[in-house]
Coordinates of C-alpha atoms and ligand atoms in Angstrom, one line a residue:
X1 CA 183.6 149.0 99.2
X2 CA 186.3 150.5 98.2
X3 CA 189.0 149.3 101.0
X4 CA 187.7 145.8 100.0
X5 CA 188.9 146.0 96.6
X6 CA 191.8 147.5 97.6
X7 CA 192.7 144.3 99.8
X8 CA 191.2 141.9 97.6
X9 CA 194.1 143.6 95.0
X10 CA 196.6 143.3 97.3
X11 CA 196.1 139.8 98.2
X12 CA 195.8 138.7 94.4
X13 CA 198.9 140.4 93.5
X14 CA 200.6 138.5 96.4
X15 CA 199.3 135.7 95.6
X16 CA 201.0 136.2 91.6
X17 CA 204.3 137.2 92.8
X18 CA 204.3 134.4 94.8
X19 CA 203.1 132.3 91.9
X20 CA 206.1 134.0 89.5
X21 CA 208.4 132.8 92.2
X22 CA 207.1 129.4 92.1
X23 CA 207.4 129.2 88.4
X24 CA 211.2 130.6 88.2
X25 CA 212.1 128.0 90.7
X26 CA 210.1 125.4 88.5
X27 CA 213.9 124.6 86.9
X28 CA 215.3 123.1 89.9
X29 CA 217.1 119.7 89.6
X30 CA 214.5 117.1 89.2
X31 CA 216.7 114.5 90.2
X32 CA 217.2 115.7 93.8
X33 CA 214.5 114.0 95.3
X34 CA 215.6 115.2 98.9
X35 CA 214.0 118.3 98.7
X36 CA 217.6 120.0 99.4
X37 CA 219.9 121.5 97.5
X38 CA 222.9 119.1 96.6
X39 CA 226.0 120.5 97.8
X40 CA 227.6 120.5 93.9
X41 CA 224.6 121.6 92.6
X42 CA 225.8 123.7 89.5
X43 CA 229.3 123.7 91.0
X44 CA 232.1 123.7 88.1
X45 CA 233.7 120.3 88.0
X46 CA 237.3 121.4 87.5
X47 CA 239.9 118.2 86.9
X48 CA 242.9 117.4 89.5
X49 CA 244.8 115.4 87.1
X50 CA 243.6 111.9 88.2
X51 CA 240.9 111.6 85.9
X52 CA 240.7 108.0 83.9
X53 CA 239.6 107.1 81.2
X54 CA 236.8 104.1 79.8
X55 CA 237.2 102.9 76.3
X56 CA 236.5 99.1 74.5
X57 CA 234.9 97.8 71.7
X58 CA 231.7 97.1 70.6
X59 CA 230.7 93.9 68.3
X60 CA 228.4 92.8 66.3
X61 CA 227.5 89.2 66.8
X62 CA 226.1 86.8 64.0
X63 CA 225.9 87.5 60.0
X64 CA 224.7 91.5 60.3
X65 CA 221.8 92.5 57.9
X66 CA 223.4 93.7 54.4
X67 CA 222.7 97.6 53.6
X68 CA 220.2 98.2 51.5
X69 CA 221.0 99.8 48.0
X70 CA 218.8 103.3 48.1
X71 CA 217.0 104.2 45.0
X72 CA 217.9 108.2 44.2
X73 CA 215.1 108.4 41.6
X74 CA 213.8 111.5 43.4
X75 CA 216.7 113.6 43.1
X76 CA 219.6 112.3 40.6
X77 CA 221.9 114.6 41.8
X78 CA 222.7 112.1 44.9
X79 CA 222.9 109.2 42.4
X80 CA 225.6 111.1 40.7
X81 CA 227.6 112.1 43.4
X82 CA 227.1 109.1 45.4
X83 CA 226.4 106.0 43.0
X84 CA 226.4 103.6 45.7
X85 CA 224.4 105.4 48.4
X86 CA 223.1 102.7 50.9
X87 CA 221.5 102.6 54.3
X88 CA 224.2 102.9 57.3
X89 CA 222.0 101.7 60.1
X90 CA 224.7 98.8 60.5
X91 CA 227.5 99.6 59.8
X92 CA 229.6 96.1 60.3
X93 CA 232.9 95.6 59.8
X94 CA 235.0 92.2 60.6
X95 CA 232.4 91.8 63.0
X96 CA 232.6 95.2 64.9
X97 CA 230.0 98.0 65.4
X98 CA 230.4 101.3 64.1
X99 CA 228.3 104.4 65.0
X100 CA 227.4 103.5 68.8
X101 CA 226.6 105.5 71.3
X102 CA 228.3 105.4 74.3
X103 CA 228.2 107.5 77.0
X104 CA 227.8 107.4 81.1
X105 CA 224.1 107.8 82.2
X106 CA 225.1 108.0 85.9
X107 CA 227.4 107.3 88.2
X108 CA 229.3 108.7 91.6
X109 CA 232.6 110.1 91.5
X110 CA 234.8 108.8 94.0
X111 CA 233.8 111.9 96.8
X112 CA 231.0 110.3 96.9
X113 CA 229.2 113.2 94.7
X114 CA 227.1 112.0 91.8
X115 CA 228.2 112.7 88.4
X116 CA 224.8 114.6 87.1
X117 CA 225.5 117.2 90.2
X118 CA 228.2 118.7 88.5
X119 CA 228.6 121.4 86.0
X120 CA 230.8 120.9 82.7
X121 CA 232.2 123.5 80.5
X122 CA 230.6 123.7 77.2
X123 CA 232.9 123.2 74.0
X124 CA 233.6 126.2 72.4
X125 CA 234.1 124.2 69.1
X126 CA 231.5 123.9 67.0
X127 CA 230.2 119.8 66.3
X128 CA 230.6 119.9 61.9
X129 CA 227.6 118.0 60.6
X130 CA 228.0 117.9 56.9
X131 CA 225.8 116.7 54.2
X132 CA 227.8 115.0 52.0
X133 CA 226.6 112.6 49.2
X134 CA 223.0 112.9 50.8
X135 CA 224.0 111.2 54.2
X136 CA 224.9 113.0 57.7
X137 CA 228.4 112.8 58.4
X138 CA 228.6 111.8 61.5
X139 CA 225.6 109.8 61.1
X140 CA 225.9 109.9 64.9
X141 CA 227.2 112.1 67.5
X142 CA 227.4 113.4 70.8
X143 CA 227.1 117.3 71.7
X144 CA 226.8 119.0 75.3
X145 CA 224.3 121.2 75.7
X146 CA 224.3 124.5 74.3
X147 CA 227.5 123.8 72.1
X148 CA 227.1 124.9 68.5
X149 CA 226.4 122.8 65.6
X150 CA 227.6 124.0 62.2
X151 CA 225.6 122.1 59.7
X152 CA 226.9 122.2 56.2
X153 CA 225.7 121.5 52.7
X154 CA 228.7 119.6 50.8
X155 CA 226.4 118.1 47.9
X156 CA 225.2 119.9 44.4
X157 CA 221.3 119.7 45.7
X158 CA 219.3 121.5 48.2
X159 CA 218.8 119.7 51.6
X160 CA 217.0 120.2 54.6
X161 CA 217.8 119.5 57.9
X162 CA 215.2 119.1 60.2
X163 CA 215.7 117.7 64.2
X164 CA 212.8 116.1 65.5
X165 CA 213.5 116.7 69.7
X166 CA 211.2 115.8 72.3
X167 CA 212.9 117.6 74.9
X168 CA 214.0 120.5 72.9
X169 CA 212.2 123.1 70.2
X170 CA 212.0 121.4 66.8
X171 CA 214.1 123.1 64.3
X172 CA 213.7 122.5 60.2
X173 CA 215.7 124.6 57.9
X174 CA 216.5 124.5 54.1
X175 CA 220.0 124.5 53.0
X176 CA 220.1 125.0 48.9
X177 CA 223.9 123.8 47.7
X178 CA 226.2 126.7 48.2
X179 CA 224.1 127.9 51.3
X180 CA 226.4 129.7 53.7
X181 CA 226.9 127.0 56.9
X182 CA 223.8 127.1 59.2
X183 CA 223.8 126.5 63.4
X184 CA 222.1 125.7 66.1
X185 CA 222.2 124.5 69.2
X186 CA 220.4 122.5 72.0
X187 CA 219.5 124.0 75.3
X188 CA 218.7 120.6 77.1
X189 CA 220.0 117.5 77.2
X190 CA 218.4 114.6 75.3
X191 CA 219.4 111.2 74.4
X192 CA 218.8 111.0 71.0
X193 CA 217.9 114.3 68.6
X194 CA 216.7 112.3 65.3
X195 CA 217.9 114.5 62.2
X196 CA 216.3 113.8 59.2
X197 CA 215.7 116.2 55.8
X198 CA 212.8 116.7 54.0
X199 CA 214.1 116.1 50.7
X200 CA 215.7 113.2 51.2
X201 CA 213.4 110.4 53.2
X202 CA 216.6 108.3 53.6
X203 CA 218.9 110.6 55.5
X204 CA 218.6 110.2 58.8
X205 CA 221.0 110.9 61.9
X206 CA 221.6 110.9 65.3
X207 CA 222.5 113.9 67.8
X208 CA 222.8 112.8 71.7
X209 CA 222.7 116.6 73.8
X210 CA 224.8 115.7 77.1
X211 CA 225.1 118.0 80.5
X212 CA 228.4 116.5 80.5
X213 CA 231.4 115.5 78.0
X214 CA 231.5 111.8 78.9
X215 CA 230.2 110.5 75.7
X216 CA 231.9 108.9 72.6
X217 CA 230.7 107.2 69.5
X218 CA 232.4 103.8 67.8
X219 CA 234.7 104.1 64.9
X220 CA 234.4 102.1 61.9
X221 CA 236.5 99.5 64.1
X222 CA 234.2 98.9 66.8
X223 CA 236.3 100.9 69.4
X224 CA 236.0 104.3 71.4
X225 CA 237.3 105.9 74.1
X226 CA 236.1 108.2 77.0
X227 CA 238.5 110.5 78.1
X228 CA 238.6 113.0 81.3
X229 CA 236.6 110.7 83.4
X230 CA 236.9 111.3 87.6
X231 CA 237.7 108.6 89.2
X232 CA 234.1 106.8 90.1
X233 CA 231.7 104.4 89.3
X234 CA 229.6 104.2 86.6
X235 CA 226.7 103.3 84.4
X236 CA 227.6 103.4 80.8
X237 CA 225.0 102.7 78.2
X238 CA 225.7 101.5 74.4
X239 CA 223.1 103.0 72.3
X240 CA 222.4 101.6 68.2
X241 CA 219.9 102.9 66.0
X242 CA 217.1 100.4 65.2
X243 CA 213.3 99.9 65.1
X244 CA 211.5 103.1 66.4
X245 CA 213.8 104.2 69.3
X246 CA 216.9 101.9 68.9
X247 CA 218.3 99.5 71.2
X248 CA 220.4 100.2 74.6
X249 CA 222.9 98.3 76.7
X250 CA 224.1 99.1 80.4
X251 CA 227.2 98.0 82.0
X252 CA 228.6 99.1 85.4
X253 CA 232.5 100.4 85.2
X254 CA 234.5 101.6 87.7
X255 CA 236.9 103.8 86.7
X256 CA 240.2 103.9 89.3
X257 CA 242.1 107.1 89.5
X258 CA 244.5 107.8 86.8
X259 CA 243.4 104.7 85.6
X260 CA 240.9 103.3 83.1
X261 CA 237.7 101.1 82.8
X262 CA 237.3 98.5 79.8
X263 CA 233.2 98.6 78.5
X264 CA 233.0 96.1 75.4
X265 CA 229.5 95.2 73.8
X266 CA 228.0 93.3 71.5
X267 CA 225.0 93.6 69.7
X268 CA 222.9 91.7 67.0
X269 CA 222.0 88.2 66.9
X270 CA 220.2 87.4 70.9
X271 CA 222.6 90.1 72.3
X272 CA 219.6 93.1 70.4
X273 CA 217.2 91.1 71.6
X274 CA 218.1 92.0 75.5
X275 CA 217.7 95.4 74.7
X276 CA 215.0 98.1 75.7
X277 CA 213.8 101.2 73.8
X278 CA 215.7 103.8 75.1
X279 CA 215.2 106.7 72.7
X280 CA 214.1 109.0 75.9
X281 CA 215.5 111.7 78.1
X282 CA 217.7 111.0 80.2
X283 CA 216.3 110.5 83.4
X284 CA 218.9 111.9 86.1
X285 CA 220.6 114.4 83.4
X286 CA 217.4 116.0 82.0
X287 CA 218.2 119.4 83.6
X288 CA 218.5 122.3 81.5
X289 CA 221.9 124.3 81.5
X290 CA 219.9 127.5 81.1
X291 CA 218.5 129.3 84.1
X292 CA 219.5 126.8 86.6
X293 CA 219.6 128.9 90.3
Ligands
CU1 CU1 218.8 116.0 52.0

């Protein structure tokens, strides 16, 4: 009777260790479908000086909805900081784009070795995002994962800042005027964090978490650049806010060595129309940087 339970012990607490290892092992790459181990899996990517870049301009095309004029009733200290405070989901000028996403999705480097293989160094500087006349500035941007994110409270009024992740804990914290700066950080990638605060319905931003650095976001003239890229072929998507999960564009650039790629869009009029939701993880990139053996 005895001996019995002895085995029976022993083969339940093989049969946990064995489940343990299972489960630490459960952070493999999901986008090595070959059951092997890619041979740059978590490798450093270190750059050899031939690394390109991919830059252009993104349009707007047809007469671009006018921002709306948003009513500060609620908390007067926004009106009086910030009389005109409007919505910045288009942000349009002379018929170019400002506040797109843009960043590469996927893609093969030259060696042949795909692009979400590869490790990146994180930052070390912190991504500001400032409140500042009750809108995000940046109202979008682009982070790797794990770099630090000093948010900051530039207004006379309490805010509260409050990401809304799928892919990552969600994270709400008040920020009074004359709070000391507040951070954070992301430890997977997801392609878009919505920010939005709790005391003002209206504020809303973007935060794009990346395993890699190859993302950028449009100026107020339409343009952005990608530097650092290895040589290689790519897909680049242009993201813009819009509707429930915004609207995305692909475009497949090859980027020579030393050399550069030219990636121009256009959205609005028919061109938003050809879009997909796209407010999702990242399908090939969705790794996490954290415990990754
Ligand atoms: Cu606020």
């Amino acid at each position: 009777m005895f001996m019995k339970q002895t085995k029976v012990l022993l083969i339940l607490t093989i049969a946990l260790s064995l489940l343990a290892l299972a489960s630490a092992c459960g952070n493999a790459p999901k986008d090595d479908n070959s059951g092997g181990t890619p041979a740059t899996a978590g490798k450093k990517f270190v750059p050899n000086g031939k690394e390109g870049t991919i830059s252009g301009v993104v349009a707007f095309t047809g007469t671009p909805p006018a921002p709306k004029k948003i009513a500060t009733d609620a908390d007067p200290a926004c009106g009086q900081k910030n009389p005109n405070l409007s919505t910045e989901d288009n942000v349009v000028t002379n018929g170019k784009l400002a506040n797109v996403l843009v960043y590469i999705k996927e893609g093969t480097l030259a060696d042949g070795t795909k692009i979400g293989d590869w490790g990146f160094d994180t930052p070390a500087t912190a991504l500001t995002l400032d409140q500042n006349g009750c809108h995000y500035k940046p109202h979008v941007s682009a982070v790797m994962v794990n770099q630090k994110l000093t948010i900051t409270n530039s207004d006379p009024t309490q805010h509260n800042i409050h990401f809304t992740p799928k892919n990552n804990p969600d994270w709400n914290q008040s920020q009074p005027n004359g709070a000391a700066p507040l951070s954070h950080s992301f430890a997977r990638s997801e392609i878009l964090v919505p920010v939005k605060c709790n005391q003002h319905p209206w504020m809303k931003a973007y935060v794009a978490v990346l395993k890699h650095p190859f993302a950028a976001v449009t100026a107020e003239d339409g343009s952005f650049s990608i530097k650092g890229v290895p040589p290689g072929a790519y897909t680049v998507v242009a993201w813009h806010e819009g509707g429930a999960t915004g609207t995305e564009m692909t475009m497949q650039v090859t980027v020579p060595a030393s050399g550069s790629a030219t990636a121009d869009f256009a959205f609005g009029g028919a061109a938003t129309a050809s879009g997909k939701p796209s407010l999702q993880m990242m399908p090939a990139l969705d790794v996490p940087m954290l415990g990754r053996h």
